[in-house]
Tab-separated table of N, CA and C in Angstrom:
chain	number	residue	atom	x	y	z
V	1	LEU	N	-71.716	8.087	-147.925
V	1	LEU	CA	-70.550	8.749	-147.343
V	1	LEU	C	-70.107	9.900	-148.228
V	2	CYS	N	-70.028	9.672	-149.528
V	2	CYS	CA	-69.553	10.721	-150.439
V	2	CYS	C	-70.474	11.928	-150.405
V	3	ALA	N	-71.797	11.691	-150.399
V	3	ALA	CA	-72.738	12.813	-150.343
V	3	ALA	C	-72.592	13.575	-149.035
V	4	THR	N	-72.375	12.870	-147.953
V	4	THR	CA	-72.186	13.522	-146.657
V	4	THR	C	-70.910	14.350	-146.654
V	5	LEU	N	-69.849	13.819	-147.219
V	5	LEU	CA	-68.592	14.563	-147.258
V	5	LEU	C	-68.707	15.812	-148.127
V	6	ARG	N	-69.603	15.779	-149.103
V	6	ARG	CA	-69.867	16.962	-149.935
V	6	ARG	C	-70.856	17.898	-149.252
V	7	HIS	N	-71.348	17.514	-148.094
V	7	HIS	CA	-72.350	18.260	-147.321
V	7	HIS	C	-73.656	18.384	-148.106
V	8	ASP	N	-73.966	17.317	-148.841
V	8	ASP	CA	-75.198	17.237	-149.618
V	8	ASP	C	-76.164	16.353	-148.843
V	9	SER	N	-76.810	16.946	-147.840
V	9	SER	CA	-77.632	16.151	-146.932
V	9	SER	C	-78.874	15.580	-147.611
V	10	VAL	N	-79.384	16.247	-148.645
V	10	VAL	CA	-80.554	15.715	-149.349
V	10	VAL	C	-80.195	14.399	-150.051
V	11	SER	N	-79.125	14.418	-150.832
V	11	SER	CA	-78.697	13.189	-151.516
V	11	SER	C	-78.264	12.129	-150.514
V	12	ALA	N	-77.578	12.552	-149.455
V	12	ALA	CA	-77.121	11.592	-148.441
V	12	ALA	C	-78.304	10.856	-147.836
V	13	ARG	N	-79.358	11.590	-147.526
V	13	ARG	CA	-80.527	10.944	-146.920
V	13	ARG	C	-81.227	10.029	-147.921
V	14	GLN	N	-81.340	10.454	-149.178
V	14	GLN	CA	-81.978	9.619	-150.192
V	14	GLN	C	-81.202	8.322	-150.393
V	15	LEU	N	-79.891	8.428	-150.489
V	15	LEU	CA	-79.068	7.233	-150.684
V	15	LEU	C	-79.113	6.318	-149.463
V	16	ALA	N	-79.096	6.933	-148.276
V	16	ALA	CA	-79.163	6.136	-147.050
V	16	ALA	C	-80.499	5.414	-146.938
V	17	ALA	N	-81.578	6.090	-147.328
V	17	ALA	CA	-82.903	5.462	-147.285
V	17	ALA	C	-82.956	4.254	-148.215
V	18	GLN	N	-82.242	4.335	-149.330
V	18	GLN	CA	-82.180	3.192	-150.243
V	18	GLN	C	-81.355	2.051	-149.647
V	19	ALA	N	-80.373	2.399	-148.827
V	19	ALA	CA	-79.492	1.380	-148.239
V	19	ALA	C	-80.097	0.731	-146.997
V	20	LEU	N	-81.073	1.391	-146.365
V	20	LEU	CA	-81.625	0.869	-145.113
V	20	LEU	C	-82.340	-0.471	-145.238
V	21	PRO	N	-83.201	-0.671	-146.233
V	21	PRO	CA	-83.871	-1.983	-146.291
V	21	PRO	C	-82.833	-3.097	-146.397
V	22	ASN	N	-83.038	-4.091	-145.612
V	22	ASN	CA	-82.079	-5.188	-145.556
V	22	ASN	C	-82.870	-6.491	-145.655
V	23	PRO	N	-83.426	-6.792	-146.845
V	23	PRO	CA	-84.344	-7.927	-146.968
V	23	PRO	C	-83.728	-9.272	-146.623
V	24	THR	N	-82.416	-9.412	-146.781
V	24	THR	CA	-81.780	-10.693	-146.457
V	24	THR	C	-81.259	-10.715	-145.030
V	25	ASN	N	-81.471	-9.622	-144.298
V	25	ASN	CA	-81.002	-9.497	-142.919
V	25	ASN	C	-79.497	-9.731	-142.810
V	26	ASP	N	-78.780	-9.251	-143.815
V	26	ASP	CA	-77.327	-9.370	-143.858
V	26	ASP	C	-76.697	-8.383	-142.886
V	27	PRO	N	-75.883	-8.837	-141.936
V	27	PRO	CA	-75.302	-7.913	-140.964
V	27	PRO	C	-74.459	-6.793	-141.598
V	28	LEU	N	-73.659	-7.123	-142.593
V	28	LEU	CA	-72.837	-6.096	-143.228
V	28	LEU	C	-73.710	-5.044	-143.906
V	29	GLY	N	-74.727	-5.492	-144.627
V	29	GLY	CA	-75.660	-4.553	-145.245
V	29	GLY	C	-76.378	-3.715	-144.201
V	30	GLY	N	-76.713	-4.332	-143.087
V	30	GLY	CA	-77.363	-3.602	-141.997
V	30	GLY	C	-76.475	-2.529	-141.410
V	31	ILE	N	-75.217	-2.879	-141.185
V	31	ILE	CA	-74.272	-1.897	-140.640
V	31	ILE	C	-74.132	-0.718	-141.598
V	32	LEU	N	-73.911	-1.023	-142.869
V	32	LEU	CA	-73.698	0.042	-143.852
V	32	LEU	C	-74.922	0.936	-144.002
V	33	GLY	N	-76.103	0.346	-144.048
V	33	GLY	CA	-77.324	1.133	-144.183
V	33	GLY	C	-77.562	2.033	-142.987
V	34	GLN	N	-77.405	1.478	-141.799
V	34	GLN	CA	-77.621	2.264	-140.581
V	34	GLN	C	-76.560	3.358	-140.429
V	35	TRP	N	-75.321	3.032	-140.753
V	35	TRP	CA	-74.233	4.013	-140.686
V	35	TRP	C	-74.480	5.148	-141.672
V	36	ALA	N	-74.904	4.777	-142.888
V	36	ALA	CA	-75.188	5.795	-143.899
V	36	ALA	C	-76.299	6.736	-143.434
V	37	MET	N	-77.342	6.178	-142.834
V	37	MET	CA	-78.434	7.036	-142.364
V	37	MET	C	-77.978	7.898	-141.187
V	38	ALA	N	-77.189	7.340	-140.294
V	38	ALA	CA	-76.680	8.140	-139.175
V	38	ALA	C	-75.832	9.305	-139.686
V	39	LEU	N	-74.993	9.050	-140.671
V	39	LEU	CA	-74.183	10.126	-141.262
V	39	LEU	C	-75.063	11.184	-141.920
V	40	ALA	N	-76.079	10.741	-142.657
V	40	ALA	CA	-76.978	11.681	-143.330
V	40	ALA	C	-77.721	12.544	-142.313
V	41	LEU	N	-78.190	11.949	-141.251
V	41	LEU	CA	-78.901	12.698	-140.216
V	41	LEU	C	-77.967	13.673	-139.505
V	42	ALA	N	-76.747	13.241	-139.246
V	42	ALA	CA	-75.768	14.136	-138.631
V	42	ALA	C	-75.483	15.317	-139.550
V	43	ASP	N	-75.370	15.045	-140.832
V	43	ASP	CA	-75.103	16.109	-141.793
V	43	ASP	C	-76.226	17.130	-141.812
V	44	ALA	N	-77.454	16.680	-141.561
V	44	ALA	CA	-78.612	17.568	-141.525
V	44	ALA	C	-78.836	18.147	-140.124
V	45	ASP	N	-77.879	17.923	-139.212
V	45	ASP	CA	-77.969	18.381	-137.818
V	45	ASP	C	-79.203	17.853	-137.099
V	46	GLU	N	-79.593	16.639	-137.417
V	46	GLU	CA	-80.703	15.975	-136.743
V	46	GLU	C	-80.133	14.952	-135.765
V	47	TRP	N	-79.391	15.465	-134.798
V	47	TRP	CA	-78.621	14.611	-133.894
V	47	TRP	C	-79.487	13.707	-133.037
V	48	SER	N	-80.694	14.135	-132.701
V	48	SER	CA	-81.540	13.282	-131.854
V	48	SER	C	-81.942	12.000	-132.571
V	49	ASP	N	-81.884	11.996	-133.903
V	49	ASP	CA	-82.250	10.809	-134.666
V	49	ASP	C	-81.058	9.924	-135.013
V	50	VAL	N	-79.847	10.370	-134.704
V	50	VAL	CA	-78.635	9.620	-135.045
V	50	VAL	C	-78.475	8.391	-134.144
V	51	LEU	N	-78.712	8.560	-132.858
V	51	LEU	CA	-78.450	7.509	-131.869
V	51	LEU	C	-79.146	6.180	-132.173
V	52	PRO	N	-80.431	6.162	-132.539
V	52	PRO	CA	-81.047	4.853	-132.827
V	52	PRO	C	-80.347	4.092	-133.962
V	53	HIS	N	-79.875	4.810	-134.968
V	53	HIS	CA	-79.183	4.144	-136.074
V	53	HIS	C	-77.823	3.613	-135.638
V	54	LEU	N	-77.160	4.335	-134.751
V	54	LEU	CA	-75.890	3.834	-134.216
V	54	LEU	C	-76.120	2.575	-133.387
V	55	ARG	N	-77.159	2.579	-132.588
V	55	ARG	CA	-77.457	1.400	-131.767
V	55	ARG	C	-77.742	0.170	-132.628
V	56	ILE	N	-78.512	0.360	-133.698
V	56	ILE	CA	-78.814	-0.768	-134.583
V	56	ILE	C	-77.538	-1.244	-135.267
V	57	SER	N	-76.682	-0.300	-135.678
V	57	SER	CA	-75.383	-0.684	-136.267
V	57	SER	C	-74.593	-1.547	-135.298
V	58	ILE	N	-74.583	-1.158	-134.047
V	58	ILE	CA	-73.830	-1.906	-133.035
V	58	ILE	C	-74.421	-3.304	-132.856
V	59	GLU	N	-75.746	-3.412	-132.900
V	59	GLU	CA	-76.375	-4.742	-132.826
V	59	GLU	C	-75.891	-5.621	-133.982
V	60	TYR	N	-75.866	-5.061	-135.185
V	60	TYR	CA	-75.372	-5.816	-136.341
V	60	TYR	C	-73.893	-6.179	-136.175
V	61	ILE	N	-73.105	-5.259	-135.644
V	61	ILE	CA	-71.673	-5.521	-135.422
V	61	ILE	C	-71.503	-6.702	-134.467
V	62	HIS	N	-72.324	-6.746	-133.416
V	62	HIS	CA	-72.259	-7.881	-132.485
V	62	HIS	C	-72.657	-9.182	-133.179
V	63	ARG	N	-73.684	-9.126	-134.022
V	63	ARG	CA	-74.098	-10.333	-134.751
V	63	ARG	C	-73.010	-10.811	-135.695
V	64	LEU	N	-72.331	-9.879	-136.325
V	64	LEU	CA	-71.277	-10.214	-137.271
V	64	LEU	C	-69.994	-10.639	-136.553
V	65	LYS	N	-69.914	-10.299	-135.259
V	65	LYS	CA	-68.729	-10.585	-134.446
V	65	LYS	C	-67.479	-9.924	-135.043
V	66	SER	N	-67.666	-8.671	-135.454
V	66	SER	CA	-66.572	-7.898	-136.040
V	66	SER	C	-66.528	-6.533	-135.384
V	67	THR	N	-65.986	-6.484	-134.178
V	67	THR	CA	-65.936	-5.207	-133.480
V	67	THR	C	-65.107	-4.179	-134.235
V	68	ALA	N	-64.193	-4.635	-135.098
V	68	ALA	CA	-63.386	-3.684	-135.865
V	68	ALA	C	-64.263	-2.768	-136.706
V	69	MET	N	-65.417	-3.249	-137.135
V	69	MET	CA	-66.312	-2.389	-137.905
V	69	MET	C	-66.866	-1.262	-137.046
V	70	GLY	N	-66.769	-1.409	-135.757
V	70	GLY	CA	-67.179	-0.327	-134.867
V	70	GLY	C	-66.327	0.922	-135.032
V	71	THR	N	-65.131	0.759	-135.590
V	71	THR	CA	-64.281	1.941	-135.798
V	71	THR	C	-64.928	2.909	-136.781
V	72	TRP	N	-65.760	2.404	-137.685
V	72	TRP	CA	-66.454	3.280	-138.636
V	72	TRP	C	-67.379	4.248	-137.912
V	73	LEU	N	-67.917	3.807	-136.776
V	73	LEU	CA	-68.916	4.588	-136.048
V	73	LEU	C	-68.306	5.633	-135.119
V	74	LEU	N	-67.039	5.497	-134.800
V	74	LEU	CA	-66.441	6.309	-133.737
V	74	LEU	C	-66.582	7.828	-133.901
V	75	PRO	N	-66.381	8.396	-135.082
V	75	PRO	CA	-66.578	9.848	-135.179
V	75	PRO	C	-68.011	10.268	-134.844
V	76	LEU	N	-68.964	9.475	-135.296
V	76	LEU	CA	-70.363	9.777	-134.976
V	76	LEU	C	-70.659	9.560	-133.501
V	77	THR	N	-70.121	8.489	-132.946
V	77	THR	CA	-70.370	8.250	-131.521
V	77	THR	C	-69.745	9.355	-130.688
V	78	ALA	N	-68.602	9.880	-131.119
V	78	ALA	CA	-67.988	11.008	-130.411
V	78	ALA	C	-68.920	12.210	-130.419
V	79	ALA	N	-69.513	12.495	-131.560
V	79	ALA	CA	-70.424	13.638	-131.659
V	79	ALA	C	-71.655	13.436	-130.781
V	80	VAL	N	-72.194	12.222	-130.771
V	80	VAL	CA	-73.371	11.936	-129.940
V	80	VAL	C	-73.015	12.072	-128.459
V	81	LEU	N	-71.858	11.579	-128.067
V	81	LEU	CA	-71.435	11.706	-126.675
V	81	LEU	C	-71.225	13.169	-126.293
V	82	ALA	N	-70.689	13.955	-127.194
V	82	ALA	CA	-70.530	15.386	-126.926
V	82	ALA	C	-71.902	16.034	-126.732
V	83	GLN	N	-72.864	15.664	-127.562
V	83	GLN	CA	-74.229	16.190	-127.437
V	83	GLN	C	-74.847	15.784	-126.097
V	84	ALA	N	-74.447	14.625	-125.587
V	84	ALA	CA	-74.974	14.112	-124.318
V	84	ALA	C	-74.189	14.636	-123.118
V	85	ASN	N	-73.343	15.637	-123.347
V	85	ASN	CA	-72.540	16.252	-122.287
V	85	ASN	C	-71.597	15.253	-121.617
V	86	ARG	N	-70.969	14.429	-122.459
V	86	ARG	CA	-69.964	13.473	-121.987
V	86	ARG	C	-68.675	13.719	-122.777
V	87	PRO	N	-68.059	14.894	-122.558
V	87	PRO	CA	-66.931	15.304	-123.401
V	87	PRO	C	-65.701	14.407	-123.310
V	88	GLU	N	-65.384	13.897	-122.139
V	88	GLU	CA	-64.202	13.027	-122.034
V	88	GLU	C	-64.383	11.757	-122.852
V	89	GLN	N	-65.562	11.144	-122.759
V	89	GLN	CA	-65.821	9.947	-123.560
V	89	GLN	C	-65.807	10.294	-125.046
V	90	ALA	N	-66.317	11.471	-125.396
V	90	ALA	CA	-66.303	11.888	-126.800
V	90	ALA	C	-64.869	11.980	-127.312
V	91	VAL	N	-63.973	12.528	-126.502
V	91	VAL	CA	-62.565	12.623	-126.895
V	91	VAL	C	-61.957	11.230	-127.010
V	92	HIS	N	-62.315	10.339	-126.103
V	92	HIS	CA	-61.832	8.955	-126.200
V	92	HIS	C	-62.198	8.365	-127.561
V	93	HIS	N	-63.422	8.584	-127.986
V	93	HIS	CA	-63.885	8.028	-129.263
V	93	HIS	C	-63.154	8.664	-130.438
V	94	LEU	N	-62.917	9.973	-130.372
V	94	LEU	CA	-62.161	10.626	-131.451
V	94	LEU	C	-60.743	10.085	-131.532
V	95	ALA	N	-60.112	9.954	-130.379
V	95	ALA	CA	-58.739	9.444	-130.365
V	95	ALA	C	-58.681	8.023	-130.922
V	96	LEU	N	-59.619	7.203	-130.517
V	96	LEU	CA	-59.658	5.823	-131.002
V	96	LEU	C	-59.924	5.790	-132.510
V	97	ALA	N	-60.774	6.690	-132.985
V	97	ALA	CA	-61.047	6.766	-134.430
V	97	ALA	C	-59.785	7.110	-135.219
V	98	HIS	N	-58.947	7.951	-134.645
V	98	HIS	CA	-57.725	8.374	-135.332
V	98	HIS	C	-56.569	7.390	-135.201
V	99	THR	N	-56.596	6.547	-134.182
V	99	THR	CA	-55.408	5.746	-133.896
V	99	THR	C	-55.608	4.236	-133.959
V	100	HIS	N	-56.846	3.762	-133.939
V	100	HIS	CA	-57.060	2.312	-133.978
V	100	HIS	C	-56.520	1.779	-135.305
V	101	PRO	N	-55.750	0.695	-135.270
V	101	PRO	CA	-55.122	0.200	-136.506
V	101	PRO	C	-56.110	-0.213	-137.600
V	102	LEU	N	-57.339	-0.524	-137.248
V	102	LEU	CA	-58.322	-0.926	-138.248
V	102	LEU	C	-59.284	0.196	-138.629
V	103	SER	N	-59.059	1.379	-138.089
V	103	SER	CA	-59.959	2.498	-138.362
V	103	SER	C	-59.716	3.092	-139.745
V	104	PRO	N	-60.781	3.267	-140.521
V	104	PRO	CA	-60.633	3.900	-141.839
V	104	PRO	C	-60.520	5.419	-141.668
V	105	THR	N	-59.311	5.917	-141.588
V	105	THR	CA	-59.097	7.318	-141.212
V	105	THR	C	-59.121	8.298	-142.377
V	106	ALA	N	-59.056	7.828	-143.603
V	106	ALA	CA	-58.947	8.749	-144.739
V	106	ALA	C	-60.119	9.721	-144.822
V	107	TRP	N	-61.311	9.291	-144.454
V	107	TRP	CA	-62.471	10.166	-144.586
V	107	TRP	C	-62.629	11.131	-143.412
V	108	LEU	N	-61.934	10.887	-142.317
V	108	LEU	CA	-62.144	11.689	-141.114
V	108	LEU	C	-61.917	13.185	-141.339
V	109	GLU	N	-60.813	13.527	-141.953
V	109	GLU	CA	-60.503	14.942	-142.134
V	109	GLU	C	-61.427	15.613	-143.139
V	110	MET	N	-62.128	14.817	-143.946
V	110	MET	CA	-63.060	15.385	-144.914
V	110	MET	C	-64.466	15.543	-144.330
V	111	TRP	N	-64.725	14.922	-143.173
V	111	TRP	CA	-66.051	15.006	-142.573
V	111	TRP	C	-66.238	16.399	-141.993
V	112	PRO	N	-67.220	17.162	-142.440
V	112	PRO	CA	-67.337	18.555	-142.036
V	112	PRO	C	-67.586	18.775	-140.545
V	113	HIS	N	-68.033	17.762	-139.831
V	113	HIS	CA	-68.320	17.931	-138.406
V	113	HIS	C	-67.107	17.691	-137.506
V	114	LEU	N	-66.048	17.126	-138.057
V	114	LEU	CA	-64.935	16.705	-137.209
V	114	LEU	C	-64.164	17.877	-136.593
V	115	ALA	N	-63.710	18.810	-137.397
V	115	ALA	CA	-62.910	19.925	-136.875
V	115	ALA	C	-63.686	20.753	-135.849
V	116	PRO	N	-64.950	21.125	-136.126
V	116	PRO	CA	-65.689	21.866	-135.095
V	116	PRO	C	-65.907	21.052	-133.820
V	117	LEU	N	-66.133	19.748	-133.972
V	117	LEU	CA	-66.331	18.898	-132.798
V	117	LEU	C	-65.068	18.862	-131.949
V	118	ARG	N	-63.951	18.662	-132.589
V	118	ARG	CA	-62.686	18.606	-131.853
V	118	ARG	C	-62.402	19.939	-131.152
V	119	ALA	N	-62.629	21.043	-131.843
V	119	ALA	CA	-62.411	22.366	-131.249
V	119	ALA	C	-63.355	22.595	-130.071
V	120	GLN	N	-64.604	22.191	-130.233
V	120	GLN	CA	-65.578	22.343	-129.149
V	120	GLN	C	-65.154	21.547	-127.919
V	121	LEU	N	-64.715	20.311	-128.136
V	121	LEU	CA	-64.306	19.466	-127.011
V	121	LEU	C	-63.065	20.016	-126.321
V	122	GLU	N	-62.120	20.512	-127.108
V	122	GLU	CA	-60.920	21.081	-126.500
V	122	GLU	C	-61.263	22.343	-125.705
V	123	HIS	N	-62.181	23.126	-126.210
V	123	HIS	CA	-62.620	24.332	-125.493
V	123	HIS	C	-63.354	23.955	-124.202
V	124	THR	N	-64.227	22.954	-124.298
V	124	THR	CA	-65.013	22.524	-123.137
V	124	THR	C	-64.128	21.972	-122.034
V	125	LEU	N	-63.169	21.125	-122.408
V	125	LEU	CA	-62.332	20.468	-121.403
V	125	LEU	C	-61.118	21.297	-120.999
V	126	GLY	N	-60.596	22.095	-121.916
V	126	GLY	CA	-59.311	22.754	-121.702
V	126	GLY	C	-58.212	21.912	-122.329
V	127	ALA	N	-57.099	22.555	-122.652
V	127	ALA	CA	-56.031	21.891	-123.420
V	127	ALA	C	-55.472	20.650	-122.725
V	128	GLU	N	-55.110	20.767	-121.468
V	128	GLU	CA	-54.476	19.635	-120.779
V	128	GLU	C	-55.462	18.487	-120.530
V	129	PRO	N	-56.666	18.744	-120.014
V	129	PRO	CA	-57.613	17.636	-119.869
V	129	PRO	C	-57.966	16.989	-121.220
V	130	PHE	N	-58.024	17.791	-122.289
V	130	PHE	CA	-58.272	17.233	-123.606
V	130	PHE	C	-57.140	16.288	-123.991
V	131	ARG	N	-55.900	16.732	-123.792
V	131	ARG	CA	-54.742	15.902	-124.134
V	131	ARG	C	-54.759	14.595	-123.343
V	132	LEU	N	-55.059	14.689	-122.057
V	132	LEU	CA	-55.112	13.483	-121.216
V	132	LEU	C	-56.228	12.533	-121.675
V	133	ALA	N	-57.383	13.101	-122.010
V	133	ALA	CA	-58.486	12.263	-122.503
V	133	ALA	C	-58.112	11.625	-123.838
V	134	TRP	N	-57.398	12.369	-124.687
V	134	TRP	CA	-56.967	11.827	-125.985
V	134	TRP	C	-56.027	10.639	-125.776
V	135	GLU	N	-55.070	10.802	-124.874
V	135	GLU	CA	-54.123	9.715	-124.598
V	135	GLU	C	-54.848	8.498	-124.040
V	136	ALA	N	-55.811	8.711	-123.161
V	136	ALA	CA	-56.585	7.591	-122.612
V	136	ALA	C	-57.411	6.919	-123.709
V	137	GLY	N	-57.946	7.720	-124.613
V	137	GLY	CA	-58.756	7.175	-125.699
V	137	GLY	C	-57.967	6.322	-126.668
V	138	LYS	N	-56.709	6.645	-126.861
V	138	LYS	CA	-55.874	5.894	-127.808
V	138	LYS	C	-55.728	4.428	-127.409
V	139	VAL	N	-55.845	4.139	-126.131
V	139	VAL	CA	-55.688	2.756	-125.654
V	139	VAL	C	-57.017	2.158	-125.183
V	140	ARG	N	-58.108	2.838	-125.470
V	140	ARG	CA	-59.434	2.383	-125.052
V	140	ARG	C	-59.825	1.119	-125.800
V	141	ASP	N	-60.468	0.216	-125.132
V	141	ASP	CA	-60.982	-0.998	-125.747
V	141	ASP	C	-62.177	-0.634	-126.633
V	142	LEU	N	-62.163	-1.094	-127.870
V	142	LEU	CA	-63.206	-0.754	-128.823
V	142	LEU	C	-64.576	-1.260	-128.375
V	143	GLY	N	-64.633	-2.440	-127.834
V	143	GLY	CA	-65.904	-2.975	-127.341
V	143	GLY	C	-66.489	-2.124	-126.229
V	144	GLU	N	-65.633	-1.666	-125.328
V	144	GLU	CA	-66.095	-0.787	-124.252
V	144	GLU	C	-66.576	0.545	-124.816
V	145	ALA	N	-65.901	1.025	-125.846
V	145	ALA	CA	-66.326	2.277	-126.474
V	145	ALA	C	-67.729	2.122	-127.071
V	146	MET	N	-67.997	0.983	-127.685
V	146	MET	CA	-69.336	0.746	-128.236
V	146	MET	C	-70.384	0.683	-127.124
V	147	ASP	N	-69.975	0.168	-125.961
V	147	ASP	CA	-70.898	0.111	-124.816
V	147	ASP	C	-71.292	1.515	-124.356
V	148	ASP	N	-70.428	2.504	-124.585
V	148	ASP	CA	-70.777	3.881	-124.215
V	148	ASP	C	-72.057	4.313	-124.936
V	149	ILE	N	-72.212	3.878	-126.170
V	149	ILE	CA	-73.363	4.274	-126.970
V	149	ILE	C	-74.608	3.480	-126.568
V	150	THR	N	-74.441	2.195	-126.324
V	150	THR	CA	-75.612	1.405	-125.950
V	150	THR	C	-76.130	1.801	-124.578
V	151	SER	N	-75.293	2.461	-123.762
V	151	SER	CA	-75.728	2.896	-122.435
V	151	SER	C	-76.414	4.250	-122.448
V	152	LEU	N	-76.409	4.942	-123.576
V	152	LEU	CA	-77.095	6.253	-123.644
V	152	LEU	C	-78.600	6.075	-123.721
């Protein structure tokens, strides 16, 4: 995460590659490794490779029975949904990332992709539809939001 926030995609990918092996098949380790690799790939603008890591993270989240950990994925899932031309769902995910009580929000404003993504979505939808999608996203069920990614 720190390397990604510094926009150091080389170090981010190296560290994520070290985190990916999960010899004990620990769900928490699996989530963290897959999330780290998804962040590293996003930082390198390799968006087509991000989705498989998000899906595996979601599988681990289901095994762990901790949907709250899905809040970690929301900024990335928003970006993937935007790439898939699903802007309203992308805004839902951004809103949920910012407002869910269990969401770790401190890193969001430091993530270099967040501000451009939000601006792009607001431009694509327009101010009022963006606001309406944001309000709908704030009350979105986290499990349903994760289903948006598994359905891609």
